[in-house]
Coordinates of C-alpha atoms and ligand atoms in Angstrom, one line a residue:
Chain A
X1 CA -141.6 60.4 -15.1
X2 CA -139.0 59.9 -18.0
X3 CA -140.0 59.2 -21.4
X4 CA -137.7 58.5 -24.3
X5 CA -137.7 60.7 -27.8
X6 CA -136.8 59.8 -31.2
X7 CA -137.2 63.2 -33.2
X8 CA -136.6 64.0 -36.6
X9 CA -133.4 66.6 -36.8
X10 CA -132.4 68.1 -39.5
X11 CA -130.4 71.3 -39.8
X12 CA -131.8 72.9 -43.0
X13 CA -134.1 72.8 -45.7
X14 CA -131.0 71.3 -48.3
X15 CA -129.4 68.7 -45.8
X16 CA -131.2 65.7 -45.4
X17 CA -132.1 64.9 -41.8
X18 CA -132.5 61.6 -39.7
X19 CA -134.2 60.6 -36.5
X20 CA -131.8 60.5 -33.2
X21 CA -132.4 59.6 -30.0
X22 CA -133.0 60.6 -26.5
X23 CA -133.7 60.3 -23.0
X24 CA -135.8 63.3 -21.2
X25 CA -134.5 64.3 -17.7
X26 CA -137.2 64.2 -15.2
X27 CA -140.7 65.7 -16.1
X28 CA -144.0 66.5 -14.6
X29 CA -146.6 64.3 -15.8
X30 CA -148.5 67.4 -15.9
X31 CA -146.4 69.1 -18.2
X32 CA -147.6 69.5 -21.9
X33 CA -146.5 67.9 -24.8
X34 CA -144.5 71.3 -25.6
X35 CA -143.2 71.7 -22.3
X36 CA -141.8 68.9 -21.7
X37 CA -139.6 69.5 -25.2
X38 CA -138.6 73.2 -23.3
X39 CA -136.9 70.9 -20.5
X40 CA -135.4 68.6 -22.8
X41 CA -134.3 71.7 -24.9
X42 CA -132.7 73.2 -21.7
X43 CA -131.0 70.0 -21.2
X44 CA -129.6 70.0 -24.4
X45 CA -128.4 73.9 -24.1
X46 CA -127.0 73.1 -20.7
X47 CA -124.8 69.8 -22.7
X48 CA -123.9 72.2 -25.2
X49 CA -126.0 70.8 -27.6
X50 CA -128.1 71.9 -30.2
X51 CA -131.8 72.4 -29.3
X52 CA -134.9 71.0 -30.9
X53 CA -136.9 73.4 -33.3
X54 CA -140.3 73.0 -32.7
X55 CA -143.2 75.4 -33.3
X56 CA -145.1 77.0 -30.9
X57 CA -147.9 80.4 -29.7
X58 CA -150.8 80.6 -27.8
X59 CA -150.3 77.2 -26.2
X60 CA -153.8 77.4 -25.4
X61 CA -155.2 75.8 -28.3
X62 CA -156.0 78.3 -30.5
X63 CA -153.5 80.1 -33.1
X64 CA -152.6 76.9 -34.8
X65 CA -148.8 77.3 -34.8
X66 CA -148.2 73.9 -33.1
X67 CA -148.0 71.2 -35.3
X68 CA -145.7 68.0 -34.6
X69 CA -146.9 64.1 -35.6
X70 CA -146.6 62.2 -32.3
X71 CA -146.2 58.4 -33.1
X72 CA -148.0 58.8 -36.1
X73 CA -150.5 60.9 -35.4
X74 CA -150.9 64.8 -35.8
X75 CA -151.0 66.4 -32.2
X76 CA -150.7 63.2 -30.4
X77 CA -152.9 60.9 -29.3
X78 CA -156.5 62.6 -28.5
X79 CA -158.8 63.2 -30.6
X80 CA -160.1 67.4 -31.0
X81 CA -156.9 68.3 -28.9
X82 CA -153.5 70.0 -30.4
X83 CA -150.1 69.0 -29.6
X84 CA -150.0 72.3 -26.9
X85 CA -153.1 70.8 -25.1
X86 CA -151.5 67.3 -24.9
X87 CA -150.1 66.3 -21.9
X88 CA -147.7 63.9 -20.3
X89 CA -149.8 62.2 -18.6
X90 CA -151.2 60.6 -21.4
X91 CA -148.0 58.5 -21.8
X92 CA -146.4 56.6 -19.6
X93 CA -143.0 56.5 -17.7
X94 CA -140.4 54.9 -19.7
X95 CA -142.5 55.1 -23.2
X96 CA -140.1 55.6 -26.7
X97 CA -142.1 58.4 -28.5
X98 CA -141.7 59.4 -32.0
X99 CA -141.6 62.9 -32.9
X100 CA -141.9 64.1 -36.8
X101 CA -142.5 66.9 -38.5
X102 CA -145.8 67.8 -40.5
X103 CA -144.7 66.1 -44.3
X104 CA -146.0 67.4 -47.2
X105 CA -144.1 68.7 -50.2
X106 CA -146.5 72.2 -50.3
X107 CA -144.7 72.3 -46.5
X108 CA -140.8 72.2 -46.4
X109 CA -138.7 71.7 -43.4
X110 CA -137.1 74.3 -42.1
X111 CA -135.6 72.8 -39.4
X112 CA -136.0 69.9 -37.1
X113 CA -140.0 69.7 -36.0
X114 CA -140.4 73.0 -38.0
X115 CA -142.1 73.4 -41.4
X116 CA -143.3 76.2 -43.5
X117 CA -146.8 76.1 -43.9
X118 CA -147.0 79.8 -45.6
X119 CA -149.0 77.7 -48.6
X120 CA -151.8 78.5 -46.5
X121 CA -151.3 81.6 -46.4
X122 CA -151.1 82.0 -50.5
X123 CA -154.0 79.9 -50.6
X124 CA -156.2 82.1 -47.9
X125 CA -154.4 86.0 -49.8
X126 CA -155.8 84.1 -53.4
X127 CA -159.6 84.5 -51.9
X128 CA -159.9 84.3 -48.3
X129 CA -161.4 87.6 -47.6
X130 CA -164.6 89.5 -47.7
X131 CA -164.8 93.0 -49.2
X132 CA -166.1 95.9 -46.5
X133 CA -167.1 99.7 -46.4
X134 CA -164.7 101.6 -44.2
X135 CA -165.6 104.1 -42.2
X136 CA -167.4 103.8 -38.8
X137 CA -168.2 100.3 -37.9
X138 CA -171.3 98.6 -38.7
X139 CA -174.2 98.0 -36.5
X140 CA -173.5 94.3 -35.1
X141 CA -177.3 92.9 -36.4
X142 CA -177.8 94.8 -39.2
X143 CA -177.5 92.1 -41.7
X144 CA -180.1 89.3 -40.9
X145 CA -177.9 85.6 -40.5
X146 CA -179.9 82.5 -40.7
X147 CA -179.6 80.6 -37.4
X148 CA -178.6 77.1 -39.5
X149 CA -176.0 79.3 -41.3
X150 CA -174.7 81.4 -38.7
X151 CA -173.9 77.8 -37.2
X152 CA -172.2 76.2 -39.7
X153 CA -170.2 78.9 -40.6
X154 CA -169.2 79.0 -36.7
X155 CA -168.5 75.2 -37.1
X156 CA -166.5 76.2 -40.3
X157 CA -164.6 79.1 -38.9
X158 CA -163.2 76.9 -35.8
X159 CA -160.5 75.9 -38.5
X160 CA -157.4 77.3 -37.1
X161 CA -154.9 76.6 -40.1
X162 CA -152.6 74.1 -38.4
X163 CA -152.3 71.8 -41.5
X164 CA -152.8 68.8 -39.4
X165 CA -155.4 67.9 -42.3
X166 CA -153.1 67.8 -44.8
X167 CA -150.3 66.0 -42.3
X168 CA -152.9 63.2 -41.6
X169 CA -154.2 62.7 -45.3
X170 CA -152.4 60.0 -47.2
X171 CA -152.6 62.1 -49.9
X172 CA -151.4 65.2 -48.2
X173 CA -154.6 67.1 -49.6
X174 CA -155.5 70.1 -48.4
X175 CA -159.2 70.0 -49.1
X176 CA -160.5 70.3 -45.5
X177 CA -158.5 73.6 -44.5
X178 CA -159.8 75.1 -47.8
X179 CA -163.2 74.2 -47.7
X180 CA -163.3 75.2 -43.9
X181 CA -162.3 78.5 -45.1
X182 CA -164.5 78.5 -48.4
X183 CA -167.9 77.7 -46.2
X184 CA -166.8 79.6 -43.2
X185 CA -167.2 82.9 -45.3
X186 CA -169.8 81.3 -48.6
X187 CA -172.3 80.8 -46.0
X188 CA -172.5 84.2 -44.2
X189 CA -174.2 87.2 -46.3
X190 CA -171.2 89.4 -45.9
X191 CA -169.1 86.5 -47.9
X192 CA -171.5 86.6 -50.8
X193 CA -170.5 89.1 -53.4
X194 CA -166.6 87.1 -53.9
X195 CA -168.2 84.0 -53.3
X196 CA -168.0 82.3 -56.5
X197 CA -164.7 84.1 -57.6
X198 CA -163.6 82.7 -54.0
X199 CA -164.0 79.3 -54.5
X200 CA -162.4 79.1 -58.0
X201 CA -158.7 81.2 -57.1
X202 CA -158.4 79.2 -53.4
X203 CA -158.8 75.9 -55.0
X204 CA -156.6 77.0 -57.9
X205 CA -154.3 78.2 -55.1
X206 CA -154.6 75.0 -53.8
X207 CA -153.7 72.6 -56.9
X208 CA -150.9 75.2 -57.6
X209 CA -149.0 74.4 -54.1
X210 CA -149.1 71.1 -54.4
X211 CA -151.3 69.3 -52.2
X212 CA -153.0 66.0 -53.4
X213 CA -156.9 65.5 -53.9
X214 CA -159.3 64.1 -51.8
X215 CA -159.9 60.3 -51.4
X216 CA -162.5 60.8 -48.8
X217 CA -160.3 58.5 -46.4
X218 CA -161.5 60.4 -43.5
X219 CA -158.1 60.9 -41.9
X220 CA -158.1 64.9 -41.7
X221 CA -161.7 65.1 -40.0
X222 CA -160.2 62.4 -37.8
X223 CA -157.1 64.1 -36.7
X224 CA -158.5 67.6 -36.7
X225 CA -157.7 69.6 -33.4
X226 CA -161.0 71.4 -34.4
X227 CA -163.3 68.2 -35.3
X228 CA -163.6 70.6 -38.5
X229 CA -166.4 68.4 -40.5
X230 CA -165.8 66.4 -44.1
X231 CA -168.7 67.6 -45.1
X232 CA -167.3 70.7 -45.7
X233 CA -165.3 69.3 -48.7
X234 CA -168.6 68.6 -50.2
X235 CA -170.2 72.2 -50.0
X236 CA -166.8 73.6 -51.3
X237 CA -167.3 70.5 -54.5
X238 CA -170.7 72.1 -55.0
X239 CA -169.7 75.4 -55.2
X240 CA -166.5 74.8 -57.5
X241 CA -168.8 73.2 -60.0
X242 CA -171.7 75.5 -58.9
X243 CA -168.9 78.5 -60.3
X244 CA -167.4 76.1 -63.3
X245 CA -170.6 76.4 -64.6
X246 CA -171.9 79.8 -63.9
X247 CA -168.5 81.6 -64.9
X248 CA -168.0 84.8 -62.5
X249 CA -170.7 86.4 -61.8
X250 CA -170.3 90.5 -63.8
X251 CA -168.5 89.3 -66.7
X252 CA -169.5 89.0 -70.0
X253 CA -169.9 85.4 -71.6
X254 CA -166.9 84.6 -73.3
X255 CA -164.5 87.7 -71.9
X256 CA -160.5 87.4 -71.7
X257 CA -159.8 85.9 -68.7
X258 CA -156.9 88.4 -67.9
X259 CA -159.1 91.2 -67.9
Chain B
X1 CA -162.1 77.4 -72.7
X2 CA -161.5 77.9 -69.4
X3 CA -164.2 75.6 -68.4
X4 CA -162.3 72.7 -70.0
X5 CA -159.2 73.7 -68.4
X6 CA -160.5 74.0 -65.1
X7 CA -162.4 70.9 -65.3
X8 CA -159.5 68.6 -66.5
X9 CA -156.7 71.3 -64.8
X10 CA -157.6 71.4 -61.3
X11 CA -158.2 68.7 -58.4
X12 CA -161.3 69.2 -57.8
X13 CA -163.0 69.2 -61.7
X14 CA -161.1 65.3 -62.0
X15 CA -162.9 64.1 -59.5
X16 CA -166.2 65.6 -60.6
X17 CA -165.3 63.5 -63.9
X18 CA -164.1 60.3 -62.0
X19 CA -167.7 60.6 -60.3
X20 CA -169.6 61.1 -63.3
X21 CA -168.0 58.3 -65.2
X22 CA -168.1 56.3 -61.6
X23 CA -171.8 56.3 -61.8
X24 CA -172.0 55.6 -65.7
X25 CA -170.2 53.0 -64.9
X26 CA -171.7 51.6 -61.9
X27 CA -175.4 52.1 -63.8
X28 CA -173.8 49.6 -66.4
X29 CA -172.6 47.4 -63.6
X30 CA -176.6 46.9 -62.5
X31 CA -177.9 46.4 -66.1
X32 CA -175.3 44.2 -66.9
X33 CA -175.9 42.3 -63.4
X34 CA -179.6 42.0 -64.2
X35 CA -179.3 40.9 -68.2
X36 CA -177.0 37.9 -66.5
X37 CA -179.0 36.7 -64.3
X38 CA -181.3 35.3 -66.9
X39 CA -179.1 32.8 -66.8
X40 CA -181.3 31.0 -63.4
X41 CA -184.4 31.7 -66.0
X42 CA -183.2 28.5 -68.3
X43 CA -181.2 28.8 -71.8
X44 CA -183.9 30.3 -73.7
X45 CA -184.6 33.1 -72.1
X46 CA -180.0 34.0 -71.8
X47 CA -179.8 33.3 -75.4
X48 CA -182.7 35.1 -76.5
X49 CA -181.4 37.8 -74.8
X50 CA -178.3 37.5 -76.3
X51 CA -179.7 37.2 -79.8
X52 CA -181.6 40.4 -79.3
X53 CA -178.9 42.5 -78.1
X54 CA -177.1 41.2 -81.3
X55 CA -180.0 42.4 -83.5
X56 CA -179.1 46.1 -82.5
X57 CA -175.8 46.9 -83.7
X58 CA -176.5 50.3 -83.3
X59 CA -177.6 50.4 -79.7
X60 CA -174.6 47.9 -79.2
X61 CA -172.2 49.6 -80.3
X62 CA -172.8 52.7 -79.3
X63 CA -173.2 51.7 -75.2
X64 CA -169.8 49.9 -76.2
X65 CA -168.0 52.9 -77.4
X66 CA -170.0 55.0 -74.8
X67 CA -168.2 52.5 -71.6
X68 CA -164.6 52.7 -73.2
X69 CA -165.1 56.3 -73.2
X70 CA -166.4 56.5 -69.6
X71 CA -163.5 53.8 -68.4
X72 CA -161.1 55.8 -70.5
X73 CA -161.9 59.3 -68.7
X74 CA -161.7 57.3 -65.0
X75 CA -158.5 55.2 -66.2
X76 CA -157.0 58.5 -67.1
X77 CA -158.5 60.8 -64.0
X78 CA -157.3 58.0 -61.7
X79 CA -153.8 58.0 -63.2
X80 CA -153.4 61.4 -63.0
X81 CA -154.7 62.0 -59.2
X82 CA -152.7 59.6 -58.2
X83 CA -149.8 60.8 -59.4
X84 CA -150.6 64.4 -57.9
X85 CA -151.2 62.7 -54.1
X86 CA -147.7 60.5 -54.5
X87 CA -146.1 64.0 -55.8
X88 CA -147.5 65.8 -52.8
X89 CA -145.6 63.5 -50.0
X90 CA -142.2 62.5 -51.2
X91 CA -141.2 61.7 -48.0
X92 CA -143.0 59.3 -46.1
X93 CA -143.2 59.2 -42.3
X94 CA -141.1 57.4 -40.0
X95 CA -143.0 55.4 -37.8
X96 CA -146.1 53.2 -38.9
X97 CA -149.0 55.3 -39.2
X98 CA -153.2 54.4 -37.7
X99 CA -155.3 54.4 -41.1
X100 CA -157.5 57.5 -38.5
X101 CA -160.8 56.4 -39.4
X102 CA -160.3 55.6 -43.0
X103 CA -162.0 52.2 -44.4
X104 CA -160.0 49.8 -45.9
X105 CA -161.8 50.3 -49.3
X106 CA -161.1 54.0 -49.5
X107 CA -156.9 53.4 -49.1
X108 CA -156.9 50.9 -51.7
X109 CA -159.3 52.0 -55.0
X110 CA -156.2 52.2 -57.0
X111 CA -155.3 48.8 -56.6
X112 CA -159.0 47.4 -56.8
X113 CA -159.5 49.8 -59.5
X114 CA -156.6 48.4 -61.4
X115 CA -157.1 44.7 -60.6
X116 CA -160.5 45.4 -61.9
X117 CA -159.4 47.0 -65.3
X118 CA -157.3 43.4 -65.6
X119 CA -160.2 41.5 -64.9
X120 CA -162.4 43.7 -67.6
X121 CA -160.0 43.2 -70.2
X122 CA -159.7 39.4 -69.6
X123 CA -163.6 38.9 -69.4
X124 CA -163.6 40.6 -72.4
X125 CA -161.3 38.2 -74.1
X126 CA -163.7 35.1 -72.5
X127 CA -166.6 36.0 -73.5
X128 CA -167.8 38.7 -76.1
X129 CA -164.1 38.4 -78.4
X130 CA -164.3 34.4 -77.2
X131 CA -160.6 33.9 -77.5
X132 CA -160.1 30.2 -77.0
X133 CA -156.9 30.8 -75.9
X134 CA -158.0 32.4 -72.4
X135 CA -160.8 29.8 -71.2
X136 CA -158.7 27.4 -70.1
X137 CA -161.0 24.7 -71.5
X138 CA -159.6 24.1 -75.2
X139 CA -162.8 24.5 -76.9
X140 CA -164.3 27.5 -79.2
X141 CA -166.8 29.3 -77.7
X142 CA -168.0 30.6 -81.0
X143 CA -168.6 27.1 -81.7
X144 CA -171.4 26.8 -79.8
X145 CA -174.6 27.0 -82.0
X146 CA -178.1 26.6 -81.0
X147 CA -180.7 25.8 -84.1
X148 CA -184.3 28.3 -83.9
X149 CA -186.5 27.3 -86.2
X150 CA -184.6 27.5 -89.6
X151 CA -181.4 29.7 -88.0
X152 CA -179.1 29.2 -85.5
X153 CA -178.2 31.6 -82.9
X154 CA -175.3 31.9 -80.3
X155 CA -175.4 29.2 -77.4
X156 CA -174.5 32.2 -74.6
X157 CA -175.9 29.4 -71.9
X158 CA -174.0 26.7 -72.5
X159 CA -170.9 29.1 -73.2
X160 CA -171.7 30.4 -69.6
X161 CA -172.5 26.8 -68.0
X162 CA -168.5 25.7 -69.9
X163 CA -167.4 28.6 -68.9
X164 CA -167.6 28.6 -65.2
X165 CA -167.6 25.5 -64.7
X166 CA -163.7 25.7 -65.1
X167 CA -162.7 26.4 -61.2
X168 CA -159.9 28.8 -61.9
X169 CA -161.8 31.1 -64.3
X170 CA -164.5 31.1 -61.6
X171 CA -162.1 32.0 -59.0
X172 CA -160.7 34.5 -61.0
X173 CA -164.5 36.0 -61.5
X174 CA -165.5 36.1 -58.0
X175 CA -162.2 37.8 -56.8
X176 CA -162.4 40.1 -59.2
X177 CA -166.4 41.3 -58.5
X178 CA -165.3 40.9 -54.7
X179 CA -163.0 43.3 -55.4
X180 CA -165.1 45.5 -57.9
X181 CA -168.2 45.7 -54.4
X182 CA -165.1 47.0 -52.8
X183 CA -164.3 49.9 -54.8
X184 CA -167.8 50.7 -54.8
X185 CA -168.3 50.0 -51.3
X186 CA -166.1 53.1 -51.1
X187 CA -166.7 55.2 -54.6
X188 CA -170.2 55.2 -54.7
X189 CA -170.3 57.1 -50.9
X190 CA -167.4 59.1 -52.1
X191 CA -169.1 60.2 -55.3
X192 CA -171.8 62.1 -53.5
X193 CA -169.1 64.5 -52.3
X194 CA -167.2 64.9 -55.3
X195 CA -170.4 65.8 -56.8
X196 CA -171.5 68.5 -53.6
X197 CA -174.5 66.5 -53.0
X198 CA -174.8 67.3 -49.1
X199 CA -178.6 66.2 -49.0
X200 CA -177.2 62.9 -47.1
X201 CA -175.1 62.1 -44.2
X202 CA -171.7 60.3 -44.9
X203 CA -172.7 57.7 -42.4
X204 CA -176.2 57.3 -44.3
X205 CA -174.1 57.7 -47.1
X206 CA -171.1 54.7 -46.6
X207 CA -174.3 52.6 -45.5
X208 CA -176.1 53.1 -49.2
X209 CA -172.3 52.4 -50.8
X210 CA -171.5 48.9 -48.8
X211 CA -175.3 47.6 -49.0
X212 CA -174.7 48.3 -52.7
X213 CA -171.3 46.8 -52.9
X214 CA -172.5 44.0 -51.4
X215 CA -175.6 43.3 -53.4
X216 CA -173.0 43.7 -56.5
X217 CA -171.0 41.1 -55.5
X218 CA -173.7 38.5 -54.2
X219 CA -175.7 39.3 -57.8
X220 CA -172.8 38.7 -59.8
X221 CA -170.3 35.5 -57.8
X222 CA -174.0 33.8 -57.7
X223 CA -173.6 32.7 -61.2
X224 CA -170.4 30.8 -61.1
X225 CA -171.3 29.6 -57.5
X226 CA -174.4 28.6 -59.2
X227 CA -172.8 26.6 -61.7
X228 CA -170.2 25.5 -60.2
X229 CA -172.7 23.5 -57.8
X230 CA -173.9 22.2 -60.8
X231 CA -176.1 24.4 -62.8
X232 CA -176.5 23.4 -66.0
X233 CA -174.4 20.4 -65.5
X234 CA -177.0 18.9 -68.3
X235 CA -175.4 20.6 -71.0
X236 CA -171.8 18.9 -70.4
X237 CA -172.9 15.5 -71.9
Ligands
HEM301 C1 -166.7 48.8 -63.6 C2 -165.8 49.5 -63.2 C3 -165.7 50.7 -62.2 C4 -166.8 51.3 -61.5 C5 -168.2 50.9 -61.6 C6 -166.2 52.3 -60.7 C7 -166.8 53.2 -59.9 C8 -166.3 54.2 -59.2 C9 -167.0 55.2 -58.5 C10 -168.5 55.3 -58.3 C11 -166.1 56.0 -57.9 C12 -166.3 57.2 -57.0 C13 -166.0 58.5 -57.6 C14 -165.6 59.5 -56.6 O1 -164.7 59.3 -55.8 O2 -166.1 60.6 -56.7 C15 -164.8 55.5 -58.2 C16 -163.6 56.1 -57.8 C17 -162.3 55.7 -58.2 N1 -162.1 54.7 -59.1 FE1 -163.4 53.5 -60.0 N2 -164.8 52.3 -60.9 C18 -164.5 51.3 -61.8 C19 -163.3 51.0 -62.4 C20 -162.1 51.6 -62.0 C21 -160.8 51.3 -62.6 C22 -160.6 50.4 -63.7 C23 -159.9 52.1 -61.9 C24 -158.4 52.1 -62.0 C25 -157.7 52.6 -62.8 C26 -160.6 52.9 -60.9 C27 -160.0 53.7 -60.0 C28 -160.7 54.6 -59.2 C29 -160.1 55.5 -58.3 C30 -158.6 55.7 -58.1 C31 -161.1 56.2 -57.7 C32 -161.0 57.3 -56.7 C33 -161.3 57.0 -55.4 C34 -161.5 58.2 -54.5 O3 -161.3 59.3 -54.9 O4 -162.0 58.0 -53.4 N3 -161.9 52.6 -61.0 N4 -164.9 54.4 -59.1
FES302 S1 -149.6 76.6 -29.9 FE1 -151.4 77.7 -30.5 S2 -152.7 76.0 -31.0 FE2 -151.0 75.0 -30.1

């Protein structure tokens, strides 16, 4: 089969880019989304042309580095499947596709299909950790988990940080990466002692990148390659105002902020 | 003090404050709805009504000033998130995007918040200042007087009954509560997670919002239906 691409190229962060056109040589309906852009890129290499930057790892699903919006939606057109896991079979032969990168101000092109998404990364360094004793490893069972929590915070933790949330959400908000990672680790014991000092620097992290707020549209939980739940937003709500209220837990009632 | 400016300074404490002055709002919107429809109960009981809530400046005024400051702090929290989600995509996408499971109602509360704000100030100017100029029927409605025993009180029936019975001004009315059991078709679902209330499920959730939405707008576009079918036609002499 042969499909046709209009993708989004654009040379650097400072030029502005535009959409250009073109034809795939012949592919394996079996190929995924990804490598079905290697072939074209080979294609292009072998005209002397410049290939198309697109972001990829594992390929398997898993790492979260692929990103690309595929007519419209992030990672094509299934639903709980990234762009690495799409294939071309779900097109057909002869179909004009459009490829664009992930747009969000908090994620700037780098080039082509490729945008840097190390907001996320500020966001998880401002709390997205638990603190542990080193020394030899724990016994696996020592700490007790709830069943209902141990589950939710698996659901939670399933987040892989692609930012298609934020890519889908018509406000580019970044609310359901952040409260994926603010429940995946509030909900397990070992996430307790940071938990309220978590909450306040991630989503202060957050506001300070850029991303827009929440209209509760339902777009990210609908695009997510992780089926990562909205109702996540709402435990990470009640524990903002849960901490807004409380202050941090150690310090003393109206303490310097700095300190 | 950094309460205050994490409430009002981050994403997340503006939408705590749209809620909470969503649902002040929306508890108005019901007492309102119900002291209305008194109007089906005959012209003494509306104007009674009236005349009572009159007799209580202080309870009046102070729900007055207490809904200007709740539409005040949603005006303003509105304004302001809306201007962080524009600022967070400056550059739209290229090809025509599926609204991905989002409702209608949940892409467009600006806009039905805003046409709404229009509509308060202009029902404002109808009835409680009584600006002849925006009723569209010439007459005064300040004018009309109803004699109780010795006194006279305010005619709020017959004001309503003139009122609505001007087509445009009810077309204008039930547009505007349509769109008003819109916004809350979508904000009063979307409150619960702004607020971190978990207890209920979104679907159980968007289910409590429309059936609410829609019992706001049958409640309220009743009473110009209602009199534009010819309730109270007697008063029109
Ligand atoms: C009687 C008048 C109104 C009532 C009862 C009302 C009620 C509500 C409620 C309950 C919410 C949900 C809060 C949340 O999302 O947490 C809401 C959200 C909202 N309202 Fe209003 N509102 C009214 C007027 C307005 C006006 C005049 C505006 C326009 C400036 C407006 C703009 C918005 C916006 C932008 C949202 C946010 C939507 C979202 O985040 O999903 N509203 N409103
Ligand atoms: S490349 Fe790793 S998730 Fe797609």
């Amino acid at each position: 089969m042969k499909v046709r691409l209009k993708v989004w190229r654009q040379s650097n962060p400072g030029t502005p880019g535009a959409f250009e056109e073109h034809e795939t040589p012949d592919i394996n309906p079996n190929m995924s989304f990804l490598e079905m852009l290697d072939v074209v890129n080979e294609d292009l290499a072998s005209k002397g042309q410049e290939p198309i930057a697109f972001d990829h790892d594992c390929r398997e699903g898993i790492c979260g580095t692929c990103s690309l919006v595929i007519d419209g939606k992030p990672h094509g057109p299934h639903q709980g499947v990234a762009t690495c896991q799409t294939y071309m079979r779900s097109f057909s032969d002869g179909d004009m596709i459009t490829v664009e990168p992930f747009r969000a101000a908090p994620f700037p092109i780098i080039r082509d299909l490729v945008v840097d998404r190390k907001a996320f990364d500020r966001i998880m360094q401002a709390g997205g950790f638990i603190s542990v004793r080193t020394g030899n490893a724990p016994d696996a069972n020592a700490i007790p988990v709830p069943k209902i929590a141990a589950d939710l915070a698996m659901d939670a933790a399933q987040c892989i940080g692609c930012g298609a949330c934020v890519a889908a959400c018509k406000n580019a908000s970044a609310m359901l990466f952040v409260s994926a990672k603010v429940s995946h680790l509030g909900l397990l014991p070992q996430g307790q002692p940071e938990r309220q000092r978590r909450v306040l620097a991630m989503v202060e992290a957050m506001d300070k990148e850029g991303f827009g707020a929440c209209t509760v549209t339902g777009s990210c939980e609908a695009v997510c390659p992780k089926e990562i739940s909205l109702d996540f937003i709402s435990r990470m709500n009640r524990d903002y105002g849960r901490s807004l209220l409380q202050g941090e837990p150690g310090r003393k009632a109206g303490a310097s902020d700095e300190a | 003090m950094k309460f205050i400016t994490r409430l009002w300074g981050s994403s997340l404490g503006k939408k705590y404050l749209m809620a909470l002055s969503g649902i002040a709002l929306w508890f108005f919107v019901i007492g309102h709805l119900l002291g209305n429809l008194q109007v089906f109960l005959g012209p003494d009981k509306i104007n009674t009504y009236a005349a009572f809530l009159k007799s209580q400046p202080g309870l009046l005024w102070g729900a007055r000033l207490g809904l200007l400051a709740m539409v005040a702090l949603h005006v303003s929290s509105a304004i302001s998130l809306t201007n962080l989600n524009r600022n967070a995509r400056p550059q739209p996408y290229g090809h025509p995007r599926a609204p991905f499971g989002s409702s209608y109602a949940s892409r467009t509360m600006m806009m039905s918040g805003l046409i709404v704000a229009a509509f308060i100030i202009y029902h404002l100017l109808h009835y409680t200042v009584q600006t002849p100029a925006v009723n569209l029927t010439g007459v005064d409605f300040s004018e009309y007087q109803e004699a109780v025993g010795t006194t006279t009180r305010h005619d709020v029936y017959r004001m309503i009954i003139i009122g609505f019975r001007h087509p445009l001004v009810s077309l204008f009315y039930i547009v505007a509560v349509g769109l008003l059991s819109l916004h809350l078709s979508h904000g009063l679902s979307s409150m619960f997670q702004s607020l971190g209330i978990t207890r209920w499920s979104k679907t159980g959730r968007d289910c409590l919002a429309r059936t609410a939405g829609l019992i706001t707008f049958v409640g309220y576009a009743s009473i110009p239906v209602a009199v534009l079918l010819g309730l109270g036609k007697e008063v029109v002499k």
